[in-house]
Short mmCIF file of C-alpha atoms in Angstrom, two decimals:
data_model
loop_
_atom_site.label_atom_id
_atom_site.label_comp_id
_atom_site.label_asym_id
_atom_site.label_seq_id
_atom_site.Cartn_x
_atom_site.Cartn_y
_atom_site.Cartn_z
CA ALA O 1 -148.29 41.25 114.83
CA ARG O 2 -147.23 43.12 111.69
CA SER O 3 -144.34 44.78 113.52
CA ILE O 4 -143.05 41.40 114.75
CA ASP O 5 -142.94 39.86 111.27
CA PRO O 6 -143.78 42.30 108.46
CA ARG O 7 -143.47 39.50 105.88
CA SER O 8 -146.18 37.30 107.46
CA PRO O 9 -149.56 37.20 105.70
CA LEU O 10 -151.35 36.04 108.86
CA PRO O 11 -152.24 39.52 110.21
CA ASP O 12 -153.86 40.43 106.90
CA VAL O 13 -155.76 37.14 106.78
CA ALA O 14 -157.04 37.73 110.32
CA SER O 15 -157.99 41.32 109.47
CA ALA O 16 -159.76 40.13 106.31
CA GLU O 17 -161.81 37.61 108.24
CA MET O 18 -162.76 40.23 110.82
CA ALA O 19 -163.81 42.59 108.02
CA ARG O 20 -165.98 39.88 106.47
CA ARG O 21 -167.70 39.32 109.81
CA ARG O 22 -168.43 43.08 109.87
CA ARG O 23 -169.75 42.75 106.29
CA ASP O 24 -167.00 45.10 105.11
CA ALA O 25 -166.40 43.52 101.72
CA ALA O 26 -164.03 46.21 100.47
CA GLY O 27 -161.88 46.01 103.58
CA ALA O 28 -161.82 42.22 103.44
CA LYS O 29 -160.80 42.26 99.78
CA ALA O 30 -157.95 44.71 100.46
CA HIS O 31 -156.57 42.61 103.32
CA TYR O 32 -156.87 39.34 101.36
CA GLU O 33 -154.99 40.89 98.44
CA SER O 34 -152.26 42.07 100.80
CA ALA O 35 -152.08 38.59 102.29
CA LEU O 36 -151.90 37.08 98.81
CA ALA O 37 -148.93 39.29 97.89
CA LEU O 38 -147.05 38.03 100.96
CA THR O 39 -148.01 34.36 100.66
CA ARG O 40 -145.60 31.85 99.14
CA ASP O 41 -147.21 28.61 100.27
CA LYS O 42 -149.17 27.16 97.35
CA ASP O 43 -152.08 25.78 99.40
CA SER O 44 -152.50 29.07 101.24
CA ARG O 45 -152.44 31.04 97.97
CA GLU O 46 -155.10 28.77 96.53
CA SER O 47 -157.31 29.21 99.60
CA ILE O 48 -157.07 33.01 99.37
CA LEU O 49 -157.76 33.05 95.63
CA LYS O 50 -160.87 30.89 96.13
CA VAL O 51 -162.17 33.30 98.76
CA LEU O 52 -161.45 36.34 96.59
CA GLY O 53 -163.12 34.67 93.61
CA GLY O 54 -166.22 33.87 95.64
CA MET O 55 -166.36 37.42 97.05
CA ALA O 56 -166.13 38.89 93.55
CA LEU O 57 -168.99 36.69 92.40
CA ASP O 58 -171.07 37.73 95.40
CA ALA O 59 -170.47 41.33 94.31
CA ASN O 60 -171.57 40.46 90.74
CA ASP O 61 -168.04 41.19 89.54
CA LEU O 62 -167.62 38.41 87.00
CA PRO O 63 -164.47 39.88 85.38
CA GLY O 64 -162.87 40.20 88.82
CA ALA O 65 -163.85 36.63 89.72
CA SER O 66 -162.47 35.36 86.41
CA ALA O 67 -159.16 37.10 87.14
CA TYR O 68 -158.84 35.56 90.60
CA LEU O 69 -159.93 32.12 89.48
CA GLY O 70 -157.70 32.37 86.42
CA SER O 71 -154.77 32.99 88.76
CA LEU O 72 -155.90 29.95 90.70
CA LYS O 73 -155.72 27.82 87.54
CA ARG O 74 -152.16 29.01 86.96
CA GLU O 75 -151.21 27.75 90.41
CA ARG O 76 -151.80 24.21 89.15
CA PRO O 77 -151.83 24.18 85.35
CA GLY O 78 -153.70 21.27 83.81
CA ASP O 79 -155.15 20.04 87.11
CA SER O 80 -158.61 18.78 86.21
CA PHE O 81 -159.71 18.46 89.83
CA LEU O 82 -158.93 22.13 90.44
CA ARG O 83 -160.83 23.07 87.26
CA ALA O 84 -163.81 21.13 88.55
CA GLU O 85 -163.58 22.94 91.89
CA ILE O 86 -163.52 26.28 90.08
CA ALA O 87 -166.61 25.25 88.12
CA ARG O 88 -168.37 24.47 91.40
CA ILE O 89 -167.37 27.87 92.81
CA TYR O 90 -169.01 29.57 89.84
CA GLY O 91 -172.10 27.38 90.25
CA ARG O 92 -172.42 27.95 94.01
CA HIS O 93 -172.38 31.69 93.47
CA GLY O 94 -174.96 31.67 90.69
CA ALA O 95 -172.63 32.27 87.73
CA LEU O 96 -174.21 29.44 85.78
CA GLU O 97 -172.89 30.26 82.30
CA ALA O 98 -169.34 30.53 83.64
CA ALA O 99 -169.77 27.26 85.53
CA LEU O 100 -171.07 25.61 82.36
CA ALA O 101 -168.05 26.82 80.39
CA GLU O 102 -165.69 25.46 83.05
CA TRP O 103 -167.33 22.05 83.07
CA ARG O 104 -167.10 21.88 79.30
CA SER O 105 -163.39 22.65 79.59
CA VAL O 106 -163.04 19.89 82.17
CA ARG O 107 -164.78 17.44 79.85
CA LYS O 108 -162.69 18.35 76.82
CA ALA O 109 -159.49 18.03 78.81
CA ALA O 110 -160.47 14.63 80.21
CA LYS O 111 -159.35 12.84 77.00
CA GLY O 112 -160.67 9.33 77.50
CA ASP O 113 -161.18 9.48 81.26
CA THR O 114 -164.75 8.14 81.18
CA PRO O 115 -165.68 8.72 84.84
CA GLN O 116 -164.55 12.35 84.63
CA ILE O 117 -166.34 12.91 81.33
CA VAL O 118 -169.55 11.43 82.73
CA GLN O 119 -169.31 13.64 85.83
CA ALA O 120 -168.77 16.72 83.69
CA LEU O 121 -171.73 15.83 81.46
CA LYS O 122 -173.96 15.40 84.51
CA GLU O 123 -172.87 18.79 85.82
CA GLU O 124 -173.51 20.34 82.41
CA GLY O 125 -176.95 18.77 82.31
CA ALA O 126 -177.85 20.13 85.74
CA LEU O 127 -176.70 23.65 84.85
CA LEU O 128 -178.52 23.61 81.52
CA LEU O 129 -181.67 22.56 83.33
CA LYS O 130 -181.33 25.54 85.70
CA LEU O 131 -180.89 27.74 82.63
CA ASP O 132 -184.14 26.34 81.15
CA ARG O 133 -182.25 24.83 78.23
CA ASP O 134 -184.00 21.51 78.59
CA ALA O 135 -183.20 20.07 75.16
CA GLU O 136 -179.46 20.65 75.64
CA SER O 137 -179.70 19.27 79.17
CA GLU O 138 -181.34 16.09 77.93
CA LYS O 139 -178.67 15.70 75.27
CA ALA O 140 -175.92 15.96 77.90
CA TYR O 141 -177.59 13.44 80.19
CA ARG O 142 -178.22 10.99 77.37
CA ARG O 143 -174.62 11.23 76.28
CA ALA O 144 -173.53 10.49 79.85
CA LEU O 145 -175.92 7.56 80.01
CA SER O 146 -174.51 6.10 76.80
CA MET O 147 -171.04 6.02 78.36
CA VAL O 148 -171.81 3.90 81.44
CA ALA O 149 -172.74 0.26 81.95
CA ALA O 150 -176.32 -0.63 82.89
CA ASP O 151 -175.31 -1.44 86.47
CA ASN O 152 -173.24 1.70 86.98
CA TRP O 153 -174.21 3.82 89.98
CA ASN O 154 -174.74 6.88 87.75
CA VAL O 155 -177.59 5.27 85.83
CA ARG O 156 -180.28 5.83 88.46
CA GLU O 157 -179.41 9.50 88.87
CA ILE O 158 -179.33 10.16 85.12
CA ARG O 159 -182.66 8.43 84.60
CA GLU O 160 -184.18 10.58 87.34
CA ARG O 161 -182.95 13.71 85.58
CA LEU O 162 -184.49 12.51 82.30
CA VAL O 163 -187.74 11.96 84.15
CA GLU O 164 -187.52 15.50 85.53
CA ILE O 165 -186.98 16.95 82.06
CA HIS O 166 -189.90 15.06 80.56
CA ARG O 167 -192.10 15.95 83.52
CA ARG O 168 -191.33 19.63 82.95
CA ARG O 169 -192.58 19.35 79.39
CA ASP O 170 -195.56 17.17 80.44
CA ASP O 171 -194.29 14.31 78.32
CA LEU O 172 -193.74 11.40 80.71
CA ARG O 173 -195.71 8.98 78.55
CA SER O 174 -193.23 9.21 75.68
CA LEU O 175 -190.37 8.50 78.09
CA LEU O 176 -192.31 5.56 79.47
CA LYS O 177 -192.72 4.13 75.98
CA GLU O 178 -189.00 4.59 75.37
CA PHE O 179 -188.13 2.76 78.58
CA GLU O 180 -190.56 -0.07 77.78
CA ARG O 181 -189.06 -0.45 74.32
CA SER O 182 -185.38 -0.15 75.19
CA TRP O 183 -185.20 -2.12 78.45
CA LYS O 184 -185.12 -5.66 77.13
CA ARG O 185 -184.06 -7.07 80.50
CA LYS O 186 -185.65 -5.36 83.47
CA GLY O 187 -184.26 -5.62 86.97
CA TYR O 188 -185.38 -4.18 90.25
CA GLU O 189 -184.45 -0.57 89.43
CA GLU O 190 -186.22 -0.69 86.07
CA TRP O 191 -189.47 -2.13 87.46
CA LYS O 192 -189.41 0.30 90.36
CA LEU O 193 -189.05 3.32 88.08
CA LEU O 194 -191.66 2.04 85.64
CA ALA O 195 -194.11 1.46 88.49
CA ARG O 196 -193.64 4.98 89.80
CA LEU O 197 -194.10 6.51 86.35
CA TYR O 198 -197.16 4.38 85.55
CA ASP O 199 -198.61 5.53 88.85
CA GLU O 200 -197.85 9.17 88.10
CA VAL O 201 -199.54 9.14 84.68
CA GLY O 202 -202.60 7.29 85.98
CA LEU O 203 -201.94 3.78 84.61
CA GLU O 204 -202.80 2.11 87.91
CA GLU O 205 -203.03 -1.50 86.76
CA LYS O 206 -199.68 -1.31 85.01
CA ALA O 207 -198.23 0.35 88.10
CA ILE O 208 -199.53 -2.45 90.34
CA ALA O 209 -198.04 -5.12 88.09
CA ALA O 210 -194.70 -3.30 87.93
CA TYR O 211 -194.56 -2.79 91.70
CA ARG O 212 -195.17 -6.51 92.19
CA LYS O 213 -192.35 -7.36 89.80
CA ALA O 214 -190.02 -4.96 91.64
CA ILE O 215 -190.94 -6.59 94.95
CA LYS O 216 -190.26 -10.01 93.47
CA LYS O 217 -186.79 -8.82 92.43
CA ARG O 218 -186.01 -7.37 95.89
CA ARG O 219 -188.29 -8.61 98.64
CA LYS O 220 -186.55 -6.68 101.41
CA ASP O 221 -187.40 -3.18 100.17
CA SER O 222 -190.14 -1.73 102.32
CA GLY O 223 -190.32 1.45 100.23
CA VAL O 224 -191.72 -0.31 97.16
CA ARG O 225 -194.19 -2.29 99.26
CA LEU O 226 -195.40 0.91 100.93
CA ALA O 227 -195.73 2.62 97.54
CA LEU O 228 -197.97 -0.24 96.39
CA ILE O 229 -200.05 0.08 99.57
CA ARG O 230 -200.50 3.83 99.00
CA LEU O 231 -201.60 3.13 95.44
CA PHE O 232 -204.20 0.64 96.61
CA GLU O 233 -205.41 3.19 99.17
CA ARG O 234 -205.82 5.88 96.48
CA VAL O 235 -207.87 3.64 94.22
CA GLY O 236 -210.00 2.36 97.10
CA ARG O 237 -208.89 -1.29 97.04
CA ILE O 238 -208.89 -1.64 100.81
CA ASP O 239 -208.85 -5.46 100.86
CA ASP O 240 -205.64 -5.30 98.85
CA VAL O 241 -204.27 -2.71 101.28
CA VAL O 242 -204.84 -5.11 104.18
CA ALA O 243 -203.33 -8.01 102.26
CA GLU O 244 -200.23 -6.00 101.33
CA TYR O 245 -199.79 -4.81 104.90
CA LYS O 246 -199.81 -8.45 106.03
CA ARG O 247 -197.13 -9.29 103.46
CA LEU O 248 -195.14 -6.25 104.59
CA ILE O 249 -195.34 -7.29 108.23
CA ALA O 250 -194.30 -10.83 107.33
CA ALA O 251 -191.30 -9.48 105.40
CA PHE O 252 -190.31 -7.09 108.22
CA PRO O 253 -191.46 -8.75 111.46
CA ASP O 254 -189.24 -6.56 113.61
CA GLU O 255 -190.68 -3.27 112.31
CA PRO O 256 -193.67 -2.49 114.58
CA ARG O 257 -194.70 0.66 112.71
CA HIS O 258 -196.32 -1.37 109.95
CA SER O 259 -198.42 -3.36 112.42
CA ILE O 260 -199.70 -0.17 114.03
CA GLU O 261 -200.60 1.27 110.62
CA LEU O 262 -202.52 -1.90 109.79
CA ALA O 263 -204.27 -1.78 113.17
CA ASP O 264 -205.32 1.82 112.45
CA LEU O 265 -206.75 0.71 109.13
CA LEU O 266 -208.63 -2.22 110.68
CA TYR O 267 -210.06 0.03 113.36
CA ARG O 268 -211.28 2.51 110.73
CA ARG O 269 -212.93 -0.40 108.94
CA GLN O 270 -214.93 -1.22 112.08
CA GLN O 271 -212.86 -4.30 112.86
CA PRO O 272 -211.63 -3.45 116.39
CA SER O 273 -211.20 -7.07 117.49
CA ARG O 274 -208.76 -7.76 114.64
CA ALA O 275 -206.92 -4.51 115.41
CA MET O 276 -206.63 -5.41 119.10
CA LYS O 277 -205.45 -8.92 118.32
CA LEU O 278 -202.68 -7.49 116.17
CA LEU O 279 -201.61 -4.94 118.79
CA ASP O 280 -201.75 -7.45 121.65
CA ARG O 281 -199.46 -9.73 119.67
CA MET O 282 -197.06 -6.81 119.28
CA ALA O 283 -197.20 -6.12 123.02
CA ARG O 284 -196.17 -9.71 123.75
CA LYS O 285 -193.39 -9.72 121.18
CA HIS O 286 -191.93 -6.30 122.03
CA GLY O 287 -192.75 -6.25 125.73
CA ARG O 288 -189.34 -4.87 126.70
CA ASP O 289 -188.99 -2.23 124.00
CA PRO O 290 -190.02 1.19 125.39
CA SER O 291 -190.37 2.83 121.97
CA VAL O 292 -192.78 0.14 120.77
CA LEU O 293 -194.73 0.14 124.03
CA THR O 294 -195.11 3.93 123.85
CA ALA O 295 -196.53 3.67 120.34
CA LEU O 296 -198.85 0.87 121.49
CA ALA O 297 -200.08 2.88 124.46
CA ASP O 298 -200.85 5.82 122.16
CA ALA O 299 -202.74 3.51 119.81
CA TYR O 300 -204.76 1.96 122.67
CA THR O 301 -205.64 5.46 123.87
CA ARG O 302 -206.79 6.50 120.38
CA TYR O 303 -209.11 3.51 120.23
CA GLY O 304 -210.51 4.09 123.71
CA GLU O 305 -208.91 0.89 125.03
CA ASN O 306 -208.17 2.47 128.39
CA ASP O 307 -207.39 -0.71 130.33
CA ARG O 308 -204.84 -1.81 127.74
CA ALA O 309 -203.35 1.69 127.66
CA LEU O 310 -203.08 1.79 131.46
CA LYS O 311 -201.33 -1.59 131.65
CA THR O 312 -198.92 -0.52 128.93
CA TYR O 313 -198.03 2.73 130.68
CA GLU O 314 -197.53 0.80 133.93
CA ARG O 315 -195.16 -1.55 132.10
CA LEU O 316 -193.26 1.42 130.71
CA VAL O 317 -192.80 2.86 134.20
CA ARG O 318 -191.48 -0.49 135.44
CA LEU O 319 -189.06 -0.70 132.53
CA GLU O 320 -187.82 2.88 132.82
CA PRO O 321 -188.78 4.20 136.27
CA GLY O 322 -186.64 7.28 135.86
CA GLU O 323 -188.26 8.40 132.61
CA GLU O 324 -190.44 11.40 133.46
CA SER O 325 -192.56 11.21 130.32
CA HIS O 326 -193.77 7.70 131.25
CA LEU O 327 -194.88 8.90 134.67
CA ILE O 328 -196.71 11.87 133.16
CA SER O 329 -198.47 9.64 130.62
CA LEU O 330 -199.43 7.15 133.34
CA GLY O 331 -200.82 9.94 135.52
CA GLU O 332 -202.81 11.34 132.61
CA GLN O 333 -204.21 7.91 131.83
CA GLN O 334 -205.18 7.34 135.48
CA SER O 335 -206.91 10.72 135.53
CA LEU O 336 -208.69 9.93 132.27
CA MET O 337 -210.03 6.75 133.86
CA GLY O 338 -211.32 8.70 136.88
CA ASP O 339 -208.68 7.67 139.43
CA ASP O 340 -207.51 11.14 140.44
CA GLU O 341 -206.02 9.90 143.72
CA LYS O 342 -203.59 7.57 141.91
CA ALA O 343 -202.98 10.24 139.26
CA ASN O 344 -201.92 12.76 141.88
CA LYS O 345 -199.59 10.24 143.53
CA THR O 346 -198.03 9.41 140.19
#
């Protein structure tokens, strides 16, 4: 290929990639540099410089990486998106201080571009956290938070990072007090976060009240309802668990998983008739849904309700006669009930 067109960089690029696959870093570097010297296309030059920069970082050659990535900057002077990409290259390869310096350069060059400044501050905060410089990380995140509106999509992420920082220093209660004091108007996100933090620090009653307020703000969020159920389970308020499951099922009538979980709970509480009534109602409602019927059959089997399990497996076979797993389950159920002749035929 070189003899056909000695000015083409493609043979060197191909040789470099082959060398990398052989883990021959020195050979790959030499071929990439040869390709770079022959390349005039800007996009191709940038691609090669990114690879060379990453390889240098993998070899712990920070000066070499800085040279390659510096050349990359000169390909597109003043391009903030390229500077951000270079910062991410440093970060991906573990050069955290260099990545931090790049992000700070991106932020300083942004000059009034709030979204870009906020992004840079978030990246700085994350890197500072990895460097165990928690106080500086918190300062960066708080500055970012001060620059966005309360309903901005960045707010949730930044709050989570503040929670992480305070958790690391075992100081969630002070953050909770700050949130309580500063959030004059609380919406769904605020109540949800407060509930989770109350729960984490052991303030169960406050957590319960906050979860209920979050549910009131957004009734169609199963995650918050399930979190409240788990809290009730941990503190042993089983009647409340049952009541919340009923509310959950009413809010999500087409989600059978919740009904099966409630049936499991009722069965553990020595209330098999209530559990069976709930599952039988599911069987009638979802009688043509194989995934639901499979879960029901498993539940019936767990409870020793062999006749119900058998009828459910038979229904599954009628619905999907070509599904091998249904036939196997039916045969196993028949064998379990002592009908080996039918089991063998199945």
